[in-house]
Amino acid sequence: MNKEYNIALIGEIDGCIETTLEVLLKRDFSINNLFPISVGECETASVMYTGKPVDVHEIESFDWQQVDIAVFLAGRDVAQEWIKIAREYCVVIDNSGYYLEDANVPLVQMGINDDDISRYTESNIIAIPSAETAQLTLAIKQIHQEVGIKRVTVAGYQSVSFIGKPGISALADEAARLLNAKTIEQFPFKQQIAFNIVPQLDDFNEDGITFSELRLSAETRRLLNDPAMVVSATDVVVPMFYGCSQAVHIVTHYPVELEEVANALHHSDNIVLAGSVDDYSNMINDVVGNVEVHVGRLRKDTCDAAGINMWVCADNVHYGIATNAVLVMEKLAYTYL
């Protein structure tokens, strides 16, 4: 009989945890006991899993000794306070980026560097990348392996769900108020997001760069094991509920034919490559709610013989957070625990 595992999911109950439960159920992960854990105020007392209600726990009073694997899908402040406690009793998978510069915590994305999971014993923690990094590295991994990449420049267009339910509620509320000629009294982004775009996901550092931009650069180099690769990012919030799109420009070590790049993408797992430059995926119909990373508008750079442009999209919550966390959990549980 296969072993069953005690799993804790920490984060927004009616956001990323709800989606992660859907993925767990769909993939039939072997669960003995499930512990959804809320952070901050939460009105949800239970969630449904396999047709049965499961109680929601508060993080302040939770007993970590009950757990085999704890998946943190919350922010860096929650990771900083609680992971040091949780890891004494269970293996932690963290999505916050808190361990970005910690060499003792392996950063793992399935399909990129699966075997690094074995290093979890160094700290009892496994970090997983941001949703943006996950889709980008999957799209360029094979090209990097076969040709080599000197530089990656990314303009990322992130939906409001990157901050969870508050972002979704804000977009819906702002749009409704403006369409009814009402003013917007407060908003969770730096500016109004309805009918607008905001070129800032989180706080700037002294160089005018956000943590999300720094994180994408550092995680991409680390996952592809290429510290010399230059990665530059600009992140923008757009008025969409779900999904993340990226305009990606790469410079390879030497000029390559577009067909060679397309073949590399065809040999990449979980990549859907558009059949032609004008056959790019529809975010609403093709991307949101699915687990594939879509690549389109593949073309040569007219100004640089070694340059390639592409459009990369994925569902930031369903694929970028939930599916990646569950895939790492499966590998950890079925191979090492």
mmCIF file of C-alpha atoms in Angstrom:
data_model
loop_
_atom_site.group_PDB
_atom_site.id
_atom_site.type_symbol
_atom_site.label_atom_id
_atom_site.label_comp_id
_atom_site.label_asym_id
_atom_site.label_seq_id
_atom_site.Cartn_x
_atom_site.Cartn_y
_atom_site.Cartn_z
ATOM 1 C CA MET A 1 0.000 0.000 0.000
ATOM 2 C CA ASN A 2 1.299 3.444 -0.924
ATOM 3 C CA LYS A 3 2.225 5.743 1.904
ATOM 4 C CA GLU A 4 -0.070 8.681 2.589
ATOM 5 C CA TYR A 5 1.198 12.056 3.731
ATOM 6 C CA ASN A 6 0.107 14.753 6.165
ATOM 7 C CA ILE A 7 0.106 18.021 4.238
ATOM 8 C CA ALA A 8 -0.217 21.616 5.424
ATOM 9 C CA LEU A 9 -1.022 24.425 2.986
ATOM 10 C CA ILE A 10 -0.322 27.921 4.290
ATOM 11 C CA GLY A 11 -1.691 30.991 2.572
ATOM 12 C CA GLU A 12 -4.856 32.612 1.286
ATOM 13 C CA ILE A 13 -7.601 30.011 1.754
ATOM 14 C CA ASP A 14 -9.958 31.166 -1.004
ATOM 15 C CA GLY A 15 -7.099 31.969 -3.363
ATOM 16 C CA CYS A 16 -3.965 29.959 -4.060
ATOM 17 C CA ILE A 17 -4.818 27.243 -1.506
ATOM 18 C CA GLU A 18 -8.164 26.603 -3.163
ATOM 19 C CA THR A 19 -6.408 26.216 -6.524
ATOM 20 C CA THR A 20 -3.716 23.983 -5.002
ATOM 21 C CA LEU A 21 -6.424 21.709 -3.593
ATOM 22 C CA GLU A 22 -7.882 21.390 -7.085
ATOM 23 C CA VAL A 23 -4.476 20.362 -8.439
ATOM 24 C CA LEU A 24 -3.891 17.878 -5.591
ATOM 25 C CA LEU A 25 -7.256 16.276 -6.245
ATOM 26 C CA LYS A 26 -6.746 16.122 -9.990
ATOM 27 C CA ARG A 27 -3.317 14.519 -9.606
ATOM 28 C CA ASP A 28 -4.593 12.151 -6.896
ATOM 29 C CA PHE A 29 -1.801 12.963 -4.451
ATOM 30 C CA SER A 30 -1.679 10.503 -1.518
ATOM 31 C CA ILE A 31 -2.991 12.509 1.458
ATOM 32 C CA ASN A 32 -3.632 11.143 4.921
ATOM 33 C CA ASN A 33 -4.457 14.389 6.731
ATOM 34 C CA LEU A 34 -4.858 17.824 5.169
ATOM 35 C CA PHE A 35 -4.329 21.057 7.104
ATOM 36 C CA PRO A 36 -5.316 24.299 5.343
ATOM 37 C CA ILE A 37 -3.759 27.096 7.427
ATOM 38 C CA SER A 38 -4.838 30.708 7.196
ATOM 39 C CA VAL A 39 -2.632 33.728 7.707
ATOM 40 C CA GLY A 40 -4.224 36.933 8.901
ATOM 41 C CA GLU A 41 -7.977 37.378 9.057
ATOM 42 C CA CYS A 42 -9.993 34.578 7.478
ATOM 43 C CA GLU A 43 -13.751 34.080 7.527
ATOM 44 C CA THR A 44 -13.568 30.629 5.925
ATOM 45 C CA ALA A 45 -13.967 27.893 8.555
ATOM 46 C CA SER A 46 -13.548 24.914 6.233
ATOM 47 C CA VAL A 47 -12.763 23.912 2.666
ATOM 48 C CA MET A 48 -14.066 21.011 0.617
ATOM 49 C CA TYR A 49 -11.700 18.242 -0.419
ATOM 50 C CA THR A 50 -12.792 14.886 -1.905
ATOM 51 C CA GLY A 51 -16.343 15.911 -1.154
ATOM 52 C CA LYS A 52 -15.756 16.394 2.572
ATOM 53 C CA PRO A 53 -15.267 19.531 4.682
ATOM 54 C CA VAL A 54 -11.756 20.078 6.048
ATOM 55 C CA ASP A 55 -11.242 22.480 8.932
ATOM 56 C CA VAL A 56 -9.136 25.601 8.409
ATOM 57 C CA HIS A 57 -6.483 26.173 11.093
ATOM 58 C CA GLU A 58 -4.928 29.359 12.393
ATOM 59 C CA ILE A 59 -1.169 29.530 12.034
ATOM 60 C CA GLU A 60 -0.604 30.992 15.511
ATOM 61 C CA SER A 61 -1.921 27.882 17.276
ATOM 62 C CA PHE A 62 -0.997 25.168 14.796
ATOM 63 C CA ASP A 63 0.979 22.092 15.910
ATOM 64 C CA TRP A 64 3.600 21.425 13.204
ATOM 65 C CA GLN A 65 4.385 17.973 14.605
ATOM 66 C CA GLN A 66 1.310 16.686 12.750
ATOM 67 C CA VAL A 67 2.796 17.427 9.334
ATOM 68 C CA ASP A 68 5.131 15.702 6.845
ATOM 69 C CA ILE A 69 5.229 18.519 4.269
ATOM 70 C CA ALA A 70 4.262 22.173 4.762
ATOM 71 C CA VAL A 71 3.734 24.259 1.634
ATOM 72 C CA PHE A 72 4.045 28.006 2.248
ATOM 73 C CA LEU A 73 2.144 29.987 -0.394
ATOM 74 C CA ALA A 74 2.229 33.269 1.515
ATOM 75 C CA GLY A 75 4.499 36.310 1.604
ATOM 76 C CA ARG A 76 8.041 36.771 2.868
ATOM 77 C CA ASP A 77 6.851 38.109 6.210
ATOM 78 C CA VAL A 78 4.997 34.853 6.916
ATOM 79 C CA ALA A 79 7.981 32.807 5.724
ATOM 80 C CA GLN A 80 10.359 34.744 7.948
ATOM 81 C CA GLU A 81 8.252 34.205 11.060
ATOM 82 C CA TRP A 82 6.985 30.661 10.689
ATOM 83 C CA ILE A 83 9.249 28.540 8.481
ATOM 84 C CA LYS A 84 12.032 28.442 11.079
ATOM 85 C CA ILE A 85 9.504 26.810 13.409
ATOM 86 C CA ALA A 86 7.843 24.504 10.880
ATOM 87 C CA ARG A 87 11.093 23.122 9.498
ATOM 88 C CA GLU A 88 11.967 21.634 12.880
ATOM 89 C CA TYR A 89 9.130 19.135 12.406
ATOM 90 C CA CYS A 90 8.511 18.786 8.661
ATOM 91 C CA VAL A 91 9.904 19.539 5.209
ATOM 92 C CA VAL A 92 8.948 23.009 4.010
ATOM 93 C CA ILE A 93 8.265 24.065 0.421
ATOM 94 C CA ASP A 94 8.356 27.855 0.153
ATOM 95 C CA ASN A 95 7.069 30.068 -2.660
ATOM 96 C CA SER A 96 7.750 33.462 -1.062
ATOM 97 C CA GLY A 97 11.254 34.212 -2.317
ATOM 98 C CA TYR A 98 12.461 34.714 1.244
ATOM 99 C CA TYR A 99 15.387 32.322 0.700
ATOM 100 C CA LEU A 100 16.444 33.901 -2.581
ATOM 101 C CA GLU A 101 20.060 34.407 -1.477
ATOM 102 C CA ASP A 102 20.394 31.367 0.808
ATOM 103 C CA ALA A 103 22.732 28.855 -0.859
ATOM 104 C CA ASN A 104 21.744 26.193 1.681
ATOM 105 C CA VAL A 105 18.137 26.178 0.465
ATOM 106 C CA PRO A 106 17.756 24.495 -2.942
ATOM 107 C CA LEU A 107 15.681 26.360 -5.516
ATOM 108 C CA VAL A 108 13.766 23.771 -7.534
ATOM 109 C CA GLN A 109 11.507 23.776 -10.540
ATOM 110 C CA MET A 110 10.327 20.494 -11.980
ATOM 111 C CA GLY A 111 11.447 20.107 -15.570
ATOM 112 C CA ILE A 112 14.498 22.283 -14.926
ATOM 113 C CA ASN A 113 16.561 20.925 -12.030
ATOM 114 C CA ASP A 114 14.485 18.132 -10.473
ATOM 115 C CA ASP A 115 17.393 16.350 -8.802
ATOM 116 C CA ASP A 116 18.238 19.351 -6.619
ATOM 117 C CA ILE A 117 15.322 18.325 -4.418
ATOM 118 C CA SER A 118 17.713 15.838 -2.815
ATOM 119 C CA ARG A 119 19.455 18.801 -1.142
ATOM 120 C CA TYR A 120 16.436 19.481 1.051
ATOM 121 C CA THR A 121 18.210 17.760 3.948
ATOM 122 C CA GLU A 122 20.627 20.704 4.258
ATOM 123 C CA SER A 123 17.912 22.938 5.736
ATOM 124 C CA ASN A 124 14.653 20.942 5.553
ATOM 125 C CA ILE A 125 13.461 23.631 3.116
ATOM 126 C CA ILE A 126 12.897 23.661 -0.639
ATOM 127 C CA ALA A 127 12.320 26.999 -2.369
ATOM 128 C CA ILE A 128 10.257 27.191 -5.538
ATOM 129 C CA PRO A 129 10.448 30.120 -7.975
ATOM 130 C CA SER A 130 7.949 32.857 -8.648
ATOM 131 C CA ALA A 131 5.255 32.207 -11.228
ATOM 132 C CA GLU A 132 7.055 34.553 -13.638
ATOM 133 C CA THR A 133 10.363 32.741 -13.276
ATOM 134 C CA ALA A 134 8.687 29.353 -13.653
ATOM 135 C CA GLN A 135 7.186 30.090 -17.051
ATOM 136 C CA LEU A 136 10.245 31.960 -18.334
ATOM 137 C CA THR A 137 12.804 29.302 -17.436
ATOM 138 C CA LEU A 138 10.659 26.525 -18.873
ATOM 139 C CA ALA A 139 10.399 28.459 -22.152
ATOM 140 C CA ILE A 140 14.127 29.137 -22.530
ATOM 141 C CA LYS A 141 15.661 26.060 -20.859
ATOM 142 C CA GLN A 142 16.142 23.978 -24.006
ATOM 143 C CA ILE A 143 17.505 26.935 -25.978
ATOM 144 C CA HIS A 144 19.937 27.615 -23.145
ATOM 145 C CA GLN A 145 21.086 23.988 -23.133
ATOM 146 C CA GLU A 146 21.486 23.628 -26.906
ATOM 147 C CA VAL A 147 22.763 27.054 -27.914
ATOM 148 C CA GLY A 148 23.579 29.056 -24.810
ATOM 149 C CA ILE A 149 22.103 32.427 -23.851
ATOM 150 C CA LYS A 150 24.095 35.557 -23.054
ATOM 151 C CA ARG A 151 21.244 37.878 -22.170
ATOM 152 C CA VAL A 152 17.529 37.761 -21.394
ATOM 153 C CA THR A 153 15.362 40.888 -21.325
ATOM 154 C CA VAL A 154 11.814 40.474 -20.056
ATOM 155 C CA ALA A 155 8.817 42.770 -19.900
ATOM 156 C CA GLY A 156 6.327 40.972 -17.682
ATOM 157 C CA TYR A 157 2.602 41.738 -17.722
ATOM 158 C CA GLN A 158 1.181 40.395 -14.473
ATOM 159 C CA SER A 159 -2.516 40.049 -13.646
ATOM 160 C CA VAL A 160 -3.961 41.389 -10.401
ATOM 161 C CA SER A 161 -4.181 37.897 -8.852
ATOM 162 C CA PHE A 162 -0.482 38.038 -8.040
ATOM 163 C CA ILE A 163 -1.533 39.620 -4.729
ATOM 164 C CA GLY A 164 -4.446 37.224 -4.320
ATOM 165 C CA LYS A 165 -8.095 37.982 -3.615
ATOM 166 C CA PRO A 166 -7.501 41.681 -2.758
ATOM 167 C CA GLY A 167 -6.246 42.265 -6.296
ATOM 168 C CA ILE A 168 -9.175 40.469 -7.905
ATOM 169 C CA SER A 169 -11.682 42.300 -5.727
ATOM 170 C CA ALA A 170 -9.996 45.639 -6.435
ATOM 171 C CA LEU A 171 -10.160 45.248 -10.216
ATOM 172 C CA ALA A 172 -13.812 44.168 -10.148
ATOM 173 C CA ASP A 173 -14.806 46.919 -7.706
ATOM 174 C CA GLU A 174 -12.874 49.692 -9.427
ATOM 175 C CA ALA A 175 -14.271 48.796 -12.848
ATOM 176 C CA ALA A 176 -17.813 48.672 -11.502
ATOM 177 C CA ARG A 177 -17.476 52.006 -9.695
ATOM 178 C CA LEU A 178 -15.959 53.814 -12.668
ATOM 179 C CA LEU A 179 -18.575 52.457 -15.062
ATOM 180 C CA ASN A 180 -21.213 53.825 -12.686
ATOM 181 C CA ALA A 181 -19.529 57.235 -12.477
ATOM 182 C CA LYS A 182 -18.374 56.690 -8.893
ATOM 183 C CA THR A 183 -14.987 57.608 -7.457
ATOM 184 C CA ILE A 184 -12.407 55.101 -6.222
ATOM 185 C CA GLU A 185 -11.639 55.715 -2.578
ATOM 186 C CA GLN A 186 -8.717 53.326 -2.066
ATOM 187 C CA PHE A 187 -6.784 50.721 -3.994
ATOM 188 C CA PRO A 188 -4.149 48.056 -3.173
ATOM 189 C CA PHE A 189 -1.862 48.927 -6.074
ATOM 190 C CA LYS A 190 0.249 52.043 -6.489
ATOM 191 C CA GLN A 191 -2.425 53.480 -8.774
ATOM 192 C CA GLN A 192 -5.927 52.657 -9.922
ATOM 193 C CA ILE A 193 -5.744 49.358 -11.825
ATOM 194 C CA ALA A 194 -9.081 49.380 -13.663
ATOM 195 C CA PHE A 195 -8.540 50.644 -17.233
ATOM 196 C CA ASN A 196 -4.899 51.309 -16.360
ATOM 197 C CA ILE A 197 -1.476 49.688 -16.255
ATOM 198 C CA VAL A 198 0.950 50.119 -13.375
ATOM 199 C CA PRO A 199 4.706 49.582 -13.933
ATOM 200 C CA GLN A 200 5.377 48.415 -10.377
ATOM 201 C CA LEU A 201 4.503 45.149 -8.588
ATOM 202 C CA ASP A 202 6.084 45.869 -5.222
ATOM 203 C CA ASP A 203 8.406 48.335 -3.485
ATOM 204 C CA PHE A 204 11.427 49.843 -5.233
ATOM 205 C CA ASN A 205 14.920 49.531 -3.852
ATOM 206 C CA GLU A 206 17.400 52.408 -3.941
ATOM 207 C CA ASP A 207 18.150 51.603 -7.602
ATOM 208 C CA GLY A 208 14.492 51.773 -8.619
ATOM 209 C CA ILE A 209 14.175 48.001 -9.025
ATOM 210 C CA THR A 210 11.401 45.941 -7.410
ATOM 211 C CA PHE A 211 11.894 42.705 -5.515
ATOM 212 C CA SER A 212 9.875 40.807 -8.128
ATOM 213 C CA GLU A 213 12.271 42.007 -10.840
ATOM 214 C CA LEU A 214 15.356 41.125 -8.794
ATOM 215 C CA ARG A 215 13.836 37.754 -7.951
ATOM 216 C CA LEU A 216 13.185 36.834 -11.580
ATOM 217 C CA SER A 217 16.761 37.722 -12.530
ATOM 218 C CA ALA A 218 18.381 35.819 -9.659
ATOM 219 C CA GLU A 219 16.130 32.762 -9.912
ATOM 220 C CA THR A 220 16.578 32.447 -13.684
ATOM 221 C CA ARG A 221 20.361 32.430 -13.386
ATOM 222 C CA ARG A 222 20.261 30.001 -10.490
ATOM 223 C CA LEU A 223 17.805 27.534 -12.041
ATOM 224 C CA LEU A 224 19.728 27.443 -15.320
ATOM 225 C CA ASN A 225 23.040 27.295 -13.425
ATOM 226 C CA ASP A 226 24.449 30.222 -15.371
ATOM 227 C CA PRO A 227 25.652 33.043 -13.091
ATOM 228 C CA ALA A 228 27.186 34.895 -16.048
ATOM 229 C CA MET A 229 23.893 35.219 -17.937
ATOM 230 C CA VAL A 230 22.513 38.757 -17.857
ATOM 231 C CA VAL A 231 18.808 38.916 -16.984
ATOM 232 C CA SER A 232 16.920 42.211 -16.964
ATOM 233 C CA ALA A 233 13.234 42.543 -16.090
ATOM 234 C CA THR A 234 10.485 45.143 -15.953
ATOM 235 C CA ASP A 235 7.222 44.092 -14.316
ATOM 236 C CA VAL A 236 3.866 45.698 -15.043
ATOM 237 C CA VAL A 237 0.439 45.087 -13.492
ATOM 238 C CA VAL A 238 -2.346 44.891 -16.087
ATOM 239 C CA PRO A 239 -6.141 44.820 -15.583
ATOM 240 C CA MET A 240 -6.626 41.069 -15.974
ATOM 241 C CA PHE A 241 -7.803 38.713 -13.235
ATOM 242 C CA TYR A 242 -5.490 35.779 -13.993
ATOM 243 C CA GLY A 243 -2.451 35.015 -16.116
ATOM 244 C CA CYS A 244 1.007 36.367 -16.772
ATOM 245 C CA SER A 245 2.426 37.288 -20.175
ATOM 246 C CA GLN A 246 6.018 38.131 -20.991
ATOM 247 C CA ALA A 247 7.648 39.822 -23.964
ATOM 248 C CA VAL A 248 10.999 38.020 -23.968
ATOM 249 C CA HIS A 249 14.145 38.961 -25.882
ATOM 250 C CA ILE A 250 17.105 36.598 -25.732
ATOM 251 C CA VAL A 251 20.595 36.945 -27.171
ATOM 252 C CA THR A 252 22.303 33.631 -27.867
ATOM 253 C CA HIS A 253 26.052 33.014 -27.888
ATOM 254 C CA TYR A 254 26.016 32.850 -31.678
ATOM 255 C CA PRO A 255 23.399 33.451 -34.394
ATOM 256 C CA VAL A 256 20.981 30.553 -34.876
ATOM 257 C CA GLU A 257 18.245 29.839 -37.369
ATOM 258 C CA LEU A 258 14.688 30.348 -36.178
ATOM 259 C CA GLU A 259 13.915 26.731 -37.069
ATOM 260 C CA GLU A 260 16.579 25.566 -34.603
ATOM 261 C CA VAL A 261 14.959 27.613 -31.836
ATOM 262 C CA ALA A 262 11.517 26.245 -32.746
ATOM 263 C CA ASN A 263 12.862 22.680 -32.643
ATOM 264 C CA ALA A 264 14.307 23.306 -29.194
ATOM 265 C CA LEU A 265 10.914 24.514 -28.001
ATOM 266 C CA HIS A 266 9.183 21.513 -29.587
ATOM 267 C CA HIS A 267 11.440 19.275 -27.479
ATOM 268 C CA SER A 268 10.551 21.121 -24.268
ATOM 269 C CA ASP A 269 8.080 19.453 -21.929
ATOM 270 C CA ASN A 270 4.885 21.359 -21.100
ATOM 271 C CA ILE A 271 5.467 23.966 -23.819
ATOM 272 C CA VAL A 272 2.786 24.787 -26.390
ATOM 273 C CA LEU A 273 4.434 26.497 -29.363
ATOM 274 C CA ALA A 274 2.221 28.470 -31.737
ATOM 275 C CA GLY A 275 2.188 27.135 -35.289
ATOM 276 C CA SER A 276 2.900 30.525 -36.831
ATOM 277 C CA VAL A 277 3.748 34.050 -35.771
ATOM 278 C CA ASP A 278 0.098 35.165 -36.009
ATOM 279 C CA ASP A 279 -1.291 32.054 -34.283
ATOM 280 C CA TYR A 280 -0.466 33.075 -30.706
ATOM 281 C CA SER A 281 -2.517 31.731 -27.807
ATOM 282 C CA ASN A 282 -5.605 33.450 -26.442
ATOM 283 C CA MET A 283 -5.058 34.271 -22.769
ATOM 284 C CA ILE A 284 -8.716 33.768 -21.872
ATOM 285 C CA ASN A 285 -9.488 30.626 -23.867
ATOM 286 C CA ASP A 286 -6.124 28.848 -24.055
ATOM 287 C CA VAL A 287 -4.040 29.871 -21.053
ATOM 288 C CA VAL A 288 -6.060 30.657 -17.928
ATOM 289 C CA GLY A 289 -6.998 27.505 -16.019
ATOM 290 C CA ASN A 290 -4.408 25.349 -17.801
ATOM 291 C CA VAL A 291 -0.963 24.082 -16.812
ATOM 292 C CA GLU A 292 0.955 24.555 -20.068
ATOM 293 C CA VAL A 293 3.327 27.393 -20.867
ATOM 294 C CA HIS A 294 2.432 28.938 -24.216
ATOM 295 C CA VAL A 295 5.021 30.440 -26.561
ATOM 296 C CA GLY A 296 4.135 32.519 -29.606
ATOM 297 C CA ARG A 297 5.297 35.381 -31.824
ATOM 298 C CA LEU A 298 8.637 33.611 -32.245
ATOM 299 C CA ARG A 299 10.819 35.719 -34.520
ATOM 300 C CA LYS A 300 14.344 36.916 -35.201
ATOM 301 C CA ASP A 301 15.535 40.278 -33.937
ATOM 302 C CA THR A 302 16.048 42.538 -36.956
ATOM 303 C CA CYS A 303 18.755 44.506 -35.109
ATOM 304 C CA ASP A 304 20.854 41.629 -33.737
ATOM 305 C CA ALA A 305 21.723 38.444 -35.621
ATOM 306 C CA ALA A 306 21.914 36.532 -32.344
ATOM 307 C CA GLY A 307 18.641 37.968 -31.022
ATOM 308 C CA ILE A 308 15.320 36.112 -30.686
ATOM 309 C CA ASN A 309 11.956 37.544 -29.611
ATOM 310 C CA MET A 310 9.046 35.546 -28.212
ATOM 311 C CA TRP A 311 5.792 35.924 -26.279
ATOM 312 C CA VAL A 312 5.439 33.641 -23.232
ATOM 313 C CA CYS A 313 2.217 33.162 -21.237
ATOM 314 C CA ALA A 314 0.872 30.967 -18.445
ATOM 315 C CA ASP A 315 -1.702 30.952 -15.677
ATOM 316 C CA ASN A 316 0.184 32.529 -12.776
ATOM 317 C CA VAL A 317 -1.886 30.814 -10.082
ATOM 318 C CA HIS A 318 -2.891 27.458 -11.580
ATOM 319 C CA TYR A 319 0.477 26.720 -13.194
ATOM 320 C CA GLY A 320 2.917 29.201 -11.684
ATOM 321 C CA ILE A 321 2.062 28.546 -8.032
ATOM 322 C CA ALA A 322 -0.245 25.562 -7.476
ATOM 323 C CA THR A 323 0.993 23.075 -10.063
ATOM 324 C CA ASN A 324 4.666 23.822 -9.453
ATOM 325 C CA ALA A 325 4.227 23.374 -5.710
ATOM 326 C CA VAL A 326 2.381 20.063 -6.150
ATOM 327 C CA LEU A 327 4.949 18.707 -8.625
ATOM 328 C CA VAL A 328 7.766 19.414 -6.175
ATOM 329 C CA MET A 329 5.700 17.871 -3.382
ATOM 330 C CA GLU A 330 5.175 14.708 -5.430
ATOM 331 C CA LYS A 331 8.859 14.336 -6.235
ATOM 332 C CA LEU A 332 9.829 14.946 -2.628
ATOM 333 C CA ALA A 333 7.271 12.541 -1.170
ATOM 334 C CA TYR A 334 7.461 9.692 -3.649
ATOM 335 C CA THR A 335 11.248 9.724 -4.044
ATOM 336 C CA TYR A 336 12.748 10.889 -0.743
ATOM 337 C CA LEU A 337 10.266 10.546 2.118
#
